[in-house]
Short mmCIF file of C-alpha atoms in Angstrom, two decimals:
data_model
loop_
_atom_site.label_atom_id
_atom_site.label_comp_id
_atom_site.label_asym_id
_atom_site.label_seq_id
_atom_site.Cartn_x
_atom_site.Cartn_y
_atom_site.Cartn_z
CA MET R 285 95.61 163.55 76.22
CA ARG R 286 94.37 160.56 74.63
CA LEU R 287 96.82 157.44 73.73
CA SER R 288 97.27 157.50 70.29
CA GLY R 289 99.92 156.57 67.31
CA GLN R 290 99.39 159.69 65.56
CA GLY R 291 102.96 161.17 64.66
CA LYS R 292 104.88 158.07 65.56
CA ARG R 293 106.62 156.23 62.86
CA PHE R 294 107.87 152.41 64.09
CA LEU R 295 110.59 150.68 62.33
CA MET R 296 110.53 146.94 63.25
CA LEU R 297 113.69 144.71 62.79
CA GLN R 298 113.85 140.95 63.38
CA GLY R 299 111.26 139.51 65.58
CA PRO R 300 110.36 136.25 67.43
CA HIS R 301 109.67 133.20 64.93
CA GLY R 302 106.18 133.55 63.66
CA PRO R 303 103.53 135.88 63.19
CA PHE R 304 103.81 138.08 66.30
CA PHE R 305 105.62 141.15 64.86
CA SER R 306 103.16 141.14 62.07
CA ARG R 307 100.06 141.37 64.46
CA LEU R 308 102.04 143.88 66.66
CA GLY R 309 102.47 146.14 63.32
CA ARG R 310 98.86 145.92 62.57
CA MET R 311 97.71 146.96 66.06
CA LEU R 312 100.08 149.80 65.98
CA THR R 313 98.86 151.13 62.49
CA ARG R 314 95.30 150.82 63.74
CA ALA R 315 96.35 153.07 66.70
CA GLY R 316 97.32 155.91 64.05
CA ALA R 317 100.95 155.03 63.77
CA GLU R 318 103.24 154.39 60.54
CA VAL R 319 105.00 151.05 60.67
CA TRP R 320 107.76 149.80 58.52
CA ARG R 321 109.66 146.64 58.59
CA VAL R 322 113.38 145.78 57.52
CA GLY R 323 113.70 142.32 56.62
CA PHE R 324 117.07 140.34 56.13
CA ASN R 325 115.90 136.89 54.67
CA ARG R 326 112.84 135.14 53.20
CA GLY R 327 111.81 134.25 56.76
CA ASP R 328 111.52 137.76 57.73
CA ARG R 329 109.32 138.64 54.58
CA ALA R 330 107.03 135.53 55.11
CA PHE R 331 106.04 136.58 58.36
CA TRP R 332 104.99 140.26 57.54
CA HIS R 333 101.57 141.01 56.48
CA ASP R 334 102.20 144.32 54.14
CA ARG R 335 104.52 144.25 51.39
CA ALA R 336 104.33 148.09 50.95
CA SER R 337 105.89 148.68 54.29
CA PHE R 338 108.51 145.71 53.77
CA ILE R 339 111.91 146.95 53.30
CA ALA R 340 114.37 144.35 52.15
CA PHE R 341 118.03 144.66 53.16
CA ARG R 342 120.07 142.51 50.50
CA GLY R 343 123.52 144.28 51.20
CA HIS R 344 126.73 143.02 52.70
CA PRO R 345 126.64 143.39 56.52
CA ASP R 346 129.28 145.83 56.62
CA ASP R 347 126.75 148.04 54.47
CA TRP R 348 124.29 147.72 57.18
CA PRO R 349 124.84 150.75 59.53
CA ALA R 350 124.89 153.43 56.62
CA THR R 351 121.70 151.65 55.38
CA PHE R 352 120.06 151.74 58.65
CA ALA R 353 120.97 155.29 59.23
CA ARG R 354 119.52 156.46 55.78
CA ILE R 355 116.38 154.58 56.45
CA LEU R 356 115.90 156.28 59.89
CA SER R 357 116.49 159.76 58.15
CA GLU R 358 114.22 158.93 54.92
CA LYS R 359 111.26 157.53 57.02
CA ALA R 360 111.53 160.13 59.92
CA ILE R 361 111.56 157.19 62.10
CA THR R 362 110.76 158.03 65.82
CA ASP R 363 110.64 154.47 67.30
CA LEU R 364 112.73 151.39 66.88
CA VAL R 365 111.32 147.89 67.58
CA LEU R 366 113.41 144.80 67.84
CA TYR R 367 113.53 141.21 69.61
CA GLY R 368 116.83 140.84 71.47
CA ASP R 369 119.44 143.50 71.63
CA THR R 370 122.90 141.44 71.20
CA ARG R 371 122.74 140.17 67.59
CA PRO R 372 125.01 142.30 65.54
CA ILE R 373 122.58 143.67 63.31
CA HIS R 374 120.56 144.95 66.34
CA ALA R 375 123.35 146.00 68.31
CA ARG R 376 124.50 148.19 65.53
CA ALA R 377 121.09 149.76 65.01
CA ILE R 378 120.44 150.44 68.56
CA ALA R 379 123.78 152.38 68.81
CA ILE R 380 122.83 154.58 65.79
CA ALA R 381 119.27 155.06 66.86
CA ARG R 382 120.33 156.09 70.37
CA GLU R 383 122.76 158.80 68.81
CA MET R 384 119.63 159.90 66.47
CA GLY R 385 117.15 160.24 69.51
CA VAL R 386 115.03 157.35 68.47
CA THR R 387 113.17 155.60 71.28
CA ILE R 388 114.30 151.89 71.58
CA HIS R 389 111.64 149.15 72.07
CA VAL R 390 112.97 145.69 73.00
CA PHE R 391 111.23 142.64 73.43
CA GLU R 392 112.72 139.22 75.01
CA GLU R 393 111.60 136.30 76.58
CA GLY R 394 109.99 136.60 79.82
CA TYR R 395 112.06 137.11 83.02
CA LEU R 396 109.43 135.24 84.67
CA ARG R 397 108.57 132.81 81.99
CA PRO R 398 106.63 131.14 80.61
CA TYR R 399 103.81 133.04 81.35
CA TRP R 400 105.06 136.56 80.81
CA VAL R 401 107.06 138.32 77.90
CA THR R 402 109.76 141.21 78.64
CA TYR R 403 109.20 144.53 77.12
CA GLU R 404 111.90 147.15 78.11
CA ARG R 405 113.29 150.14 76.48
CA GLY R 406 116.96 150.75 75.72
CA GLY R 407 118.25 147.25 76.34
CA ALA R 408 117.32 143.86 78.20
CA ASN R 409 118.99 141.09 80.10
CA GLY R 410 122.45 142.53 80.96
CA HIS R 411 121.68 146.04 79.19
CA SER R 412 118.35 146.36 81.17
CA ARG R 413 117.82 149.10 83.68
CA LEU R 414 116.99 146.32 86.12
CA MET R 415 120.92 145.59 86.48
CA GLU R 416 121.36 149.04 88.12
CA THR R 417 118.34 149.16 90.20
CA SER R 418 118.34 148.16 93.73
CA VAL R 419 115.69 146.24 95.88
CA GLU R 420 115.13 149.43 97.92
CA GLU R 421 114.65 151.75 94.85
CA MET R 422 112.06 149.01 93.64
CA ARG R 423 110.13 149.18 96.93
CA THR R 424 110.12 153.08 96.81
CA ALA R 425 108.60 152.86 93.18
CA LEU R 426 106.01 150.03 94.52
CA ALA R 427 104.68 152.42 97.47
CA ARG R 428 101.76 153.20 95.16
CA ALA R 429 101.05 149.77 93.86
CA ASP R 430 98.58 147.39 95.37
CA MET R 431 98.46 144.31 93.44
CA ASP R 432 97.78 140.67 94.46
CA MET R 433 100.71 138.82 92.70
CA PRO R 434 99.61 135.84 90.66
CA ASP R 435 101.28 132.47 91.12
CA ALA R 436 103.49 131.09 88.36
CA PRO R 437 101.21 128.73 86.02
CA ALA R 438 102.58 125.61 85.02
CA ARG R 439 102.39 126.33 81.33
CA TRP R 440 101.68 128.91 78.57
CA GLY R 441 101.03 127.54 75.25
CA ASP R 442 103.41 124.54 73.98
CA MET R 443 107.18 124.03 73.40
CA ARG R 444 106.02 122.31 70.23
CA GLN R 445 104.64 125.46 69.02
CA HIS R 446 108.09 127.36 69.44
CA MET R 447 109.92 124.54 67.68
CA PHE R 448 107.28 124.63 64.71
CA TRP R 449 107.80 128.28 64.09
CA GLY R 450 111.28 127.94 64.33
CA ALA R 451 111.54 125.24 61.73
CA ILE R 452 108.93 127.07 59.49
CA TYR R 453 111.02 130.26 59.57
CA HIS R 454 114.42 128.40 58.99
CA TRP R 455 112.83 126.84 55.84
CA PHE R 456 111.80 129.98 54.50
CA VAL R 457 115.30 131.29 54.96
CA MET R 458 116.70 128.36 53.50
CA ALA R 459 114.42 128.18 50.58
CA GLY R 460 114.80 131.63 49.59
CA PHE R 461 118.67 132.06 50.22
CA TRP R 462 119.10 133.04 46.52
CA ASP R 463 116.91 136.29 47.23
CA PHE R 464 119.25 137.29 50.22
CA ARG R 465 122.45 135.80 49.47
CA ASN R 466 124.30 138.31 51.60
CA PHE R 467 122.34 137.05 55.00
CA ARG R 468 124.46 135.78 57.78
CA PRO R 469 122.76 134.37 60.65
CA HIS R 470 123.77 135.70 64.11
CA ARG R 471 124.76 132.26 65.22
CA ALA R 472 127.51 130.21 64.16
CA LEU R 473 125.65 127.46 62.30
CA THR R 474 124.41 127.67 58.87
CA VAL R 475 120.69 128.37 58.11
CA ARG R 476 120.53 124.46 56.74
CA GLN R 477 122.11 123.42 59.96
CA GLU R 478 119.51 125.35 62.16
CA PHE R 479 116.42 124.03 59.90
CA LEU R 480 117.77 120.59 60.25
CA LEU R 481 118.21 120.89 63.99
CA TYR R 482 114.76 122.16 64.55
CA LEU R 483 113.34 119.25 62.32
CA ARG R 484 115.39 116.69 64.18
CA ARG R 485 114.25 118.03 67.42
CA LEU R 486 110.50 117.76 66.44
CA VAL R 487 111.05 114.24 65.15
CA LEU R 488 112.52 112.98 68.32
CA LEU R 489 110.24 114.53 70.69
CA PRO R 490 108.44 111.16 71.55
CA PHE R 491 111.72 109.45 72.28
CA HIS R 492 113.01 112.48 74.29
CA ALA R 493 109.91 112.44 76.38
CA LEU R 494 110.23 108.77 77.15
CA GLU R 495 114.13 109.29 78.27
CA ARG R 496 112.83 112.15 80.39
CA ARG R 497 110.01 110.23 82.06
CA ILE R 498 112.34 107.35 82.94
CA ALA R 499 115.14 109.95 84.43
CA THR R 500 112.56 111.67 86.30
CA TRP R 501 111.05 108.66 87.57
CA ARG R 502 114.46 107.39 88.95
CA ILE R 503 115.09 110.95 90.63
CA ARG R 504 111.64 111.00 92.45
CA HIS R 505 111.97 107.34 93.59
CA GLY R 506 115.88 107.54 94.43
CA GLY R 507 115.32 109.24 97.90
CA PHE R 508 118.35 111.17 97.82
CA PRO R 509 118.86 114.99 98.39
CA TYR R 510 120.09 116.60 95.29
CA HIS R 511 121.18 119.93 93.91
CA LEU R 512 119.54 121.15 90.35
CA VAL R 513 121.72 122.57 87.78
CA ILE R 514 119.50 124.69 85.22
CA LEU R 515 121.37 124.39 81.81
CA GLN R 516 121.15 126.90 78.92
CA LEU R 517 121.87 127.24 75.32
CA GLU R 518 125.27 127.86 74.61
CA HIS R 519 124.33 129.87 71.84
CA ASP R 520 121.94 131.91 73.72
CA ALA R 521 122.42 135.56 74.06
CA SER R 522 122.43 135.69 77.82
CA PHE R 523 125.02 132.86 78.00
CA ARG R 524 127.08 134.39 75.10
CA ASP R 525 127.13 138.02 75.94
CA HIS R 526 126.49 138.12 80.06
CA SER R 527 128.49 135.27 81.47
CA PRO R 528 132.20 134.65 82.28
CA PHE R 529 132.23 131.74 80.30
CA SER R 530 133.33 131.04 76.65
CA THR R 531 131.71 127.50 76.42
CA MET R 532 129.28 125.49 78.36
CA ALA R 533 132.09 122.92 79.06
CA GLU R 534 133.67 125.44 81.15
CA PHE R 535 130.66 126.11 83.30
CA LEU R 536 130.02 122.43 83.58
CA ALA R 537 133.55 121.69 85.02
CA LEU R 538 133.12 124.48 87.39
CA VAL R 539 129.95 123.03 88.79
CA VAL R 540 131.06 119.10 88.76
CA GLU R 541 134.19 119.92 90.38
CA GLY R 542 132.55 122.19 93.23
CA PHE R 543 130.23 119.42 93.80
CA ALA R 544 132.68 116.72 93.99
CA GLN R 545 134.77 118.96 96.70
CA GLY R 546 131.90 120.47 98.68
CA ALA R 547 128.61 118.37 98.64
CA ALA R 548 127.83 115.79 101.15
CA PRO R 549 128.84 112.30 100.03
CA HIS R 550 125.02 111.23 99.84
CA HIS R 551 123.93 114.17 97.88
CA HIS R 552 123.31 113.91 93.99
CA LEU R 553 123.59 116.54 91.33
CA VAL R 554 120.82 116.76 88.66
CA PHE R 555 121.25 118.56 85.15
CA LYS R 556 118.29 119.93 83.61
CA ALA R 557 118.79 120.63 80.06
CA HIS R 558 117.16 123.31 78.36
CA PRO R 559 113.87 122.42 76.51
CA LEU R 560 115.09 123.61 73.10
CA GLU R 561 118.72 121.85 73.66
CA ASP R 562 119.32 120.28 70.17
CA GLY R 563 122.44 118.50 70.54
CA ARG R 564 124.68 121.09 68.72
CA VAL R 565 127.04 120.97 71.95
CA PRO R 566 127.51 117.60 73.42
CA VAL R 567 126.39 118.45 76.80
CA LYS R 568 125.15 115.14 78.05
CA ARG R 569 128.40 113.25 77.07
CA GLU R 570 130.66 116.24 78.57
CA ILE R 571 128.59 115.85 81.90
CA TYR R 572 129.18 112.08 82.38
CA ARG R 573 132.95 112.52 81.23
CA LEU R 574 133.47 115.10 84.23
CA ALA R 575 131.49 113.17 86.53
CA ARG R 576 133.64 110.20 85.90
CA GLN R 577 136.67 112.31 86.00
CA TYR R 578 135.74 113.71 89.52
CA GLY R 579 134.70 110.38 90.90
CA VAL R 580 131.04 111.24 91.24
CA ALA R 581 129.45 109.29 88.24
CA HIS R 582 127.14 107.55 90.63
CA ARG R 583 125.86 110.56 92.02
CA VAL R 584 125.03 112.61 88.94
CA GLN R 585 121.80 112.54 86.55
CA PHE R 586 120.88 114.25 83.39
CA VAL R 587 117.20 115.09 82.38
CA ARG R 588 116.36 116.11 78.84
CA GLY R 589 114.06 119.05 78.61
CA GLY R 590 110.60 119.04 80.23
CA LYS R 591 109.05 120.99 82.93
CA LEU R 592 111.26 122.37 85.74
CA ALA R 593 108.71 122.46 88.53
CA ALA R 594 108.56 118.96 89.55
CA LEU R 595 112.46 118.82 89.96
CA LEU R 596 112.59 122.10 91.61
CA ASN R 597 109.94 121.10 94.24
CA HIS R 598 112.45 118.72 95.92
CA ALA R 599 115.57 120.17 95.27
CA ARG R 600 117.98 121.46 98.11
CA SER R 601 119.39 124.11 95.89
CA ALA R 602 119.78 125.38 92.56
CA VAL R 603 122.65 126.48 90.13
CA THR R 604 122.77 128.35 86.79
CA VAL R 605 124.82 130.63 84.71
CA ASN R 606 121.88 133.42 84.32
CA SER R 607 118.82 131.44 83.13
CA THR R 608 115.67 133.34 83.87
CA ALA R 609 114.59 129.81 85.20
CA GLY R 610 116.57 130.70 88.27
CA GLN R 611 113.87 132.79 89.52
CA GLN R 612 111.74 129.80 89.81
CA ALA R 613 114.27 128.66 92.45
CA LEU R 614 113.83 131.89 94.12
CA TRP R 615 110.07 131.89 94.23
CA ARG R 616 110.46 128.61 96.13
CA GLY R 617 112.74 130.04 98.74
CA LEU R 618 115.65 127.76 97.28
CA PRO R 619 119.45 128.83 97.61
CA LEU R 620 120.52 129.89 94.06
CA ARG R 621 124.04 130.53 92.51
CA ALA R 622 124.25 132.45 89.44
CA PHE R 623 127.64 132.56 87.96
CA GLY R 624 126.74 135.09 85.22
CA ARG R 625 125.28 138.50 84.92
CA ALA R 626 121.29 138.43 85.45
CA VAL R 627 118.58 141.03 85.99
CA TYR R 628 117.84 138.97 89.26
CA SER R 629 121.29 138.76 90.71
CA LYS R 630 120.63 141.13 93.61
CA PRO R 631 122.81 140.55 96.83
CA GLU R 632 119.77 140.02 98.98
CA PHE R 633 118.52 136.65 97.32
CA VAL R 634 121.43 135.53 95.01
CA SER R 635 124.57 133.73 96.62
CA SER R 636 128.12 134.75 95.53
CA GLN R 637 129.75 131.66 97.57
CA PRO R 638 132.39 129.63 95.80
CA ALA R 639 130.84 126.57 94.27
CA GLU R 640 132.24 124.05 96.74
CA ARG R 641 131.27 126.16 99.63
CA PHE R 642 127.63 126.66 98.09
CA PHE R 643 127.33 122.98 97.73
CA ALA R 644 128.38 122.47 101.37
CA HIS R 645 126.11 125.10 103.02
CA PRO R 646 124.19 127.16 100.46
CA THR R 647 122.85 130.51 101.63
CA ARG R 648 119.03 130.93 101.59
CA PRO R 649 117.69 133.88 99.76
CA ASP R 650 115.80 136.55 101.68
CA THR R 651 112.34 135.65 100.04
CA ARG R 652 110.49 138.95 101.23
CA ALA R 653 113.13 141.06 99.19
CA TYR R 654 112.54 138.73 96.15
CA ARG R 655 108.91 138.95 96.63
CA ASP R 656 109.18 142.69 96.51
CA TYR R 657 111.35 142.27 93.29
CA ARG R 658 109.02 139.91 91.39
CA HIS R 659 106.12 142.30 92.37
CA TYR R 660 108.25 145.32 90.65
CA LEU R 661 108.76 143.19 87.43
CA LEU R 662 105.05 142.26 87.19
CA GLU R 663 104.12 145.68 87.58
CA THR R 664 106.60 146.96 84.97
CA SER R 665 108.31 145.06 82.19
CA GLN R 666 106.58 141.66 82.37
CA VAL R 667 103.62 141.39 80.31
CA ALA R 668 101.20 138.77 80.29
CA GLY R 669 101.29 136.61 77.06
CA GLY R 670 103.50 134.91 74.72
CA PHE R 671 105.13 135.05 71.07
CA TYR R 672 104.20 131.47 69.96
CA SER R 673 100.77 130.38 70.82
CA SER R 674 97.69 132.28 69.36
CA ARG R 675 96.20 132.67 72.72
CA GLY R 676 99.70 134.03 74.25
CA ARG R 677 99.82 136.51 71.09
CA ARG R 678 96.32 137.85 71.82
CA GLU R 679 96.85 138.40 75.70
CA LEU R 680 100.18 140.09 74.90
CA LEU R 681 98.50 142.47 72.27
CA ARG R 682 96.01 143.42 74.77
CA GLN R 683 98.49 145.58 76.91
CA VAL R 684 101.90 145.79 75.27
CA VAL R 685 100.55 148.32 72.51
CA ASP R 686 99.36 150.90 74.98
CA MET R 687 102.85 150.64 76.80
CA MET R 688 104.57 151.12 73.49
CA LEU R 689 102.36 154.15 72.75
CA SER R 690 103.20 155.90 76.31
CA ASP R 691 105.70 158.27 76.58
CA GLN R 692 107.13 156.80 79.53
CA ASP R 693 108.63 153.42 79.78
CA PRO R 694 107.46 150.82 82.13
CA TYR R 695 109.77 151.56 85.02
CA ASP R 696 109.29 155.30 84.79
CA ALA R 697 105.36 155.16 84.68
CA LEU R 698 105.29 153.27 87.93
CA LEU R 699 107.58 155.49 89.52
CA SER R 700 105.27 158.57 88.44
CA GLY R 701 102.29 156.85 89.40
CA SER R 702 100.98 156.77 85.83
CA ALA R 703 101.26 153.06 84.96
CA ALA R 704 97.95 151.41 83.80
CA PRO R 705 96.60 148.71 85.74
CA ARG R 706 98.07 145.24 84.96
CA GLN R 707 96.13 142.38 83.85
CA GLN R 708 95.40 140.00 86.85
CA LEU R 709 96.12 136.39 85.72
CA ARG R 710 93.84 133.55 86.34
CA VAL R 711 95.90 130.41 87.10
CA VAL R 712 94.94 127.29 84.94
CA ASN R 713 97.00 124.37 85.17
#
């Protein structure tokens, strides 16, 4: 049977900032499907192309489950589409959709970012099928696949595009608050605070870039061995919902204390901030406070944002909570300690040592096992493209619409041998 959207009725909830969900909805409509979009604020409405298919939810959050169930029934929805599965409105929707037999499509930032986007069914990150899939099971599924894996390019799009769309989205949300007065963001800050943080980050980009160049120059010319800590955002869903830490300060204290107790006295500790770190948590100040407390202030550096590759290329090991960037360390064969639940936390290539022992004698990963794992991801849930740049969206839509229209999810399609050939990426640095 030919691939078609006939008989499918998609309901889309909140997506990534920018026009991706609107472009996706149009493509699904061209495939023959019916598409509806629920919006919770003026930002959701601003980035949707069709007013006739837009359903505004202006009720109280407590009214959402009943409203959502009614929409599923009235529109005879067969498929639910959303970005991230942990924000409250999405978590409640997923539970109801699952009970009603609706197929759940989840988009996320790429597990192998920045050149890929994650597309799964049922759940992502700590709720992904990858959490329960062993490397041996992956190797079995790969038996029919024969693809030359592309190297990880340096970039796809620009982080400024992510910041730009975030600022525009929060501006619309803030400007139209009177139209959606019951809207509550899934993060602790108000919409106005979020908008001001996005704006502040855009304004300070040149100054942060200068600070980053100076810090990186000092590390590159310091001549000392160092361990790299890959930081995340405290409000990120992976940190918030799939880690043992309630605050970033708890993780920082564990790492600095472990380094002070276990690392060789001539080794240094480098903290690499997330590119979207906006200062809502005083990460830099807390790092240097802890460094002074444990007597290692002269051996601790902080790098604000920027590219990870240059720092990883010369690191002795890497530490993170559960950042997807940890996979860049594994790709280089570096020892990696991840303290949270992550899709790549397999015993074959992620250390489980206590922090002090890891900094003293880190165990190296089984790089062959990791390459098989990476190969499996590239054949299944990792789709070439991006949410925020126009080129990234074009590349993503070339493949992901067919994947959504398929009766099988990406993992089952590979196992059955019916997965479509994946796009071979040309590396351009």
